[in-house]
mmCIF file of C-alpha atoms in Angstrom:
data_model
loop_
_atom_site.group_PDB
_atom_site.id
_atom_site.type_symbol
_atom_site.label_atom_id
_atom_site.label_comp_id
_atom_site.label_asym_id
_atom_site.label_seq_id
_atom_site.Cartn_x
_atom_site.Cartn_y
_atom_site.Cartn_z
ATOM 1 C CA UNK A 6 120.758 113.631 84.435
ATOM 2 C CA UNK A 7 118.595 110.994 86.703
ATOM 3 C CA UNK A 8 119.678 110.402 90.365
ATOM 4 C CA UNK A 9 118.243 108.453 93.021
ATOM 5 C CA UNK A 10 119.674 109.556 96.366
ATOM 6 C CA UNK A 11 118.370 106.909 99.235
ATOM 7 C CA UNK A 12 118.301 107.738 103.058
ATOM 8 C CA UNK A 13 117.285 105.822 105.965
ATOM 9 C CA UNK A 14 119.836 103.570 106.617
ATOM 10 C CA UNK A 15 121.317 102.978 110.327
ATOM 11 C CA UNK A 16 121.993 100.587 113.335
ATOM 12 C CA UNK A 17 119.288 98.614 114.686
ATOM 13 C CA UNK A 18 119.085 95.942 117.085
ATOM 14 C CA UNK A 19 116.764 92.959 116.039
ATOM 15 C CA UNK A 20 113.126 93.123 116.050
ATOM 16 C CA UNK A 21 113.811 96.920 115.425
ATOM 17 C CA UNK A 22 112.510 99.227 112.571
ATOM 18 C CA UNK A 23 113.689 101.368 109.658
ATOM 19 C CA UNK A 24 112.178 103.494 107.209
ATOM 20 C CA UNK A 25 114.089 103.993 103.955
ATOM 21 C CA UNK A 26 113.413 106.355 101.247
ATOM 22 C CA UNK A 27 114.500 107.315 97.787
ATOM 23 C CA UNK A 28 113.973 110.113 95.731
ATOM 24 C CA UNK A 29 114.611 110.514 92.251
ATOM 25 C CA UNK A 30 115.257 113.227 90.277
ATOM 26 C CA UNK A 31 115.707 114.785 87.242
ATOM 27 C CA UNK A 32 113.601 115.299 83.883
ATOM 28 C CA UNK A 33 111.558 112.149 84.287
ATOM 29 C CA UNK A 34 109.093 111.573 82.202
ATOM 30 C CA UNK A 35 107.444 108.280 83.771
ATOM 31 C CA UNK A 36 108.887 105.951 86.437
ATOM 32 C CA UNK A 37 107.996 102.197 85.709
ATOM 33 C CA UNK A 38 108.932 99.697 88.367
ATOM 34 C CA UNK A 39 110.767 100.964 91.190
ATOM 35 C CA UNK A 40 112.494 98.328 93.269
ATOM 36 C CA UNK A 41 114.868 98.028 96.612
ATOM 37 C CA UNK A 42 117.791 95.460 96.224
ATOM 38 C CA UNK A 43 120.222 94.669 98.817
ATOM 39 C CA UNK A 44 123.791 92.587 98.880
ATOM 40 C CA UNK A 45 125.209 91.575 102.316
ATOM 41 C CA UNK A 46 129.042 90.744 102.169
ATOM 42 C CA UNK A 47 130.102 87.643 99.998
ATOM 43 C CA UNK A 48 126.717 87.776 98.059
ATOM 44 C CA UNK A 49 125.023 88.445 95.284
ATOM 45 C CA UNK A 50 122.685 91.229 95.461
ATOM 46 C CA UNK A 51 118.768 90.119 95.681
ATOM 47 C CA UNK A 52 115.670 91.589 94.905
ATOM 48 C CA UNK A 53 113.936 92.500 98.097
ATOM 49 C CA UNK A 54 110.526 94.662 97.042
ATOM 50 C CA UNK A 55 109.792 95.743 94.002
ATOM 51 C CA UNK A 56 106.154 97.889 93.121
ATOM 52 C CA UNK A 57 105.017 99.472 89.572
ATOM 53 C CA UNK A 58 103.557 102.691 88.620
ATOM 54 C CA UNK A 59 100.089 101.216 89.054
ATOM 55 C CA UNK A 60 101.016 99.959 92.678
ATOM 56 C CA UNK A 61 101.599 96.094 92.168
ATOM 57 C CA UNK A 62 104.329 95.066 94.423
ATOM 58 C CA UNK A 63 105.998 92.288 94.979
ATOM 59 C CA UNK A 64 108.327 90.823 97.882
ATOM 60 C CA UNK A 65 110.990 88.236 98.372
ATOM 61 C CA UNK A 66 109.613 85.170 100.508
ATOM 62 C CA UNK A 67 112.562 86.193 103.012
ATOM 63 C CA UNK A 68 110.911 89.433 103.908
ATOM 64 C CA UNK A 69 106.991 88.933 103.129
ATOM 65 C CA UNK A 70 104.690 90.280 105.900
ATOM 66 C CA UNK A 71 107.910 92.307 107.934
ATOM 67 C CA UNK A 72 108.609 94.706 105.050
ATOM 68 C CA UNK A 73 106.332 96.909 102.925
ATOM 69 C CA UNK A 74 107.121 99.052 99.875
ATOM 70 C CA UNK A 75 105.373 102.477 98.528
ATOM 71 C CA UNK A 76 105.806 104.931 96.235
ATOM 72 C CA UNK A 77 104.656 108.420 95.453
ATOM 73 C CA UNK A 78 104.308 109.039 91.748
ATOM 74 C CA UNK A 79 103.525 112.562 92.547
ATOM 75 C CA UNK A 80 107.187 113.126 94.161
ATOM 76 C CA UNK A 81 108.988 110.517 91.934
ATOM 77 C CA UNK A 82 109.682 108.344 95.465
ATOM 78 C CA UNK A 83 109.492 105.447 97.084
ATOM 79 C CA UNK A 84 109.688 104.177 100.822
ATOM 80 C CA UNK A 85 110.677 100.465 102.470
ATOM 81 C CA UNK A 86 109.624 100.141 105.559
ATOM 82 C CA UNK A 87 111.419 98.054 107.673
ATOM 83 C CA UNK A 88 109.770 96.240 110.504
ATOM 84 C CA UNK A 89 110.761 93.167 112.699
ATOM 85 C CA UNK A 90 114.351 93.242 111.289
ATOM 86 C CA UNK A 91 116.448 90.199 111.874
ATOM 87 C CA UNK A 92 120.649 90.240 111.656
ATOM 88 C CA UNK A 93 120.323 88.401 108.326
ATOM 89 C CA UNK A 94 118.916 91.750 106.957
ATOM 90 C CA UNK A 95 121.983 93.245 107.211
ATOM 91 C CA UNK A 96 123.584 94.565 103.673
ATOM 92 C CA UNK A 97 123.530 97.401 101.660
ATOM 93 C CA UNK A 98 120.526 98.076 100.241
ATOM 94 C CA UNK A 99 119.874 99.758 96.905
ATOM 95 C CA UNK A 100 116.579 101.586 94.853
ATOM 96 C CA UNK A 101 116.338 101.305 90.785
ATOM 97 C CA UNK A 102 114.424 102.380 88.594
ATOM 98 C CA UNK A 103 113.382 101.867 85.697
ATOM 99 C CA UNK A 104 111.788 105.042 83.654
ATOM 100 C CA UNK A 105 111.942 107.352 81.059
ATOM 101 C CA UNK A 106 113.821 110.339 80.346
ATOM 102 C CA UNK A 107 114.572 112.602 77.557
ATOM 103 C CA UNK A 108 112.728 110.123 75.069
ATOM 104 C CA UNK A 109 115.035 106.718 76.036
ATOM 105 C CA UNK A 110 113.955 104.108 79.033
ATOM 106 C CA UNK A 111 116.705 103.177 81.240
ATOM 107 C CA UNK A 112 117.510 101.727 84.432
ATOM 108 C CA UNK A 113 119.152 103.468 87.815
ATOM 109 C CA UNK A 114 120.300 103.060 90.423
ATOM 110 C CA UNK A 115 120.829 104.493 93.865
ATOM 111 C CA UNK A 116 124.330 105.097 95.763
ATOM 112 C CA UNK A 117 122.638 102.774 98.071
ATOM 113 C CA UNK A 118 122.624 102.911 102.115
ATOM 114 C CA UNK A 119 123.827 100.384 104.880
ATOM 115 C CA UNK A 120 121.736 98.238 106.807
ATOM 116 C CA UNK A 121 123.171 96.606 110.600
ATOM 117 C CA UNK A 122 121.046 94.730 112.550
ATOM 118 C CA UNK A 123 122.582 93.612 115.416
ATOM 119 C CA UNK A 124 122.803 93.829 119.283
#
């Protein structure tokens, strides 16, 4: 069984930082894309970072040049870090995956972990 546990989440005022991680686990075979998503209260939840096994990322134009994702393919994990944070940050953000695992390719996701920016 595949699980992605994420940590890092807190209380920040604005222009503040975060780090957040997730690790997943499990018998993996390969980890494709692995991606943060968040959803703040009355919307839909958005693609924030996403960066493949080869280290291609890609960011939403809201968060370009403030946040940067990584990964270790080593340790099956990847880190969002958080800097210049502004109250419209504030949701619950998620990590997926997308990888293989006992011979079929799925997609998980994380429990996720709350995100306040505020003063």
């Amino acid at each position: 069984q595949v699980q992605l546990v994420e940590s890092g989440g807190g209380l920040v005022q604005p222009g503040g930082s975060l780090r957040l991680s997730c690790a997943a686990s499990g018998s993996i075979s390969i980890i494709y894309t692995m991606n943060w998503y968040r959803q703040a209260p009355g919307k839909q939840r958005e693609l924030v970072a996403s960066i493949t096994n080869a280290g291609g990322t890609n960011y939403a134009d809201s968060v370009k040049g403030r946040f940067t994702i990584s990964r270790d393919n080593a340790k099956n994990t990847v880190v969002l870090q958080m800097n210049s944070l502004k109250p419209e940050d504030t949701a619950v953000y998620y990590c997926y995956a997308d990888l293989f695992v006992n011979l079929q390719r799925g997609i998980y996701w994380g429990q996720g972990t709350q995100v306040t920016v505020s003063s």
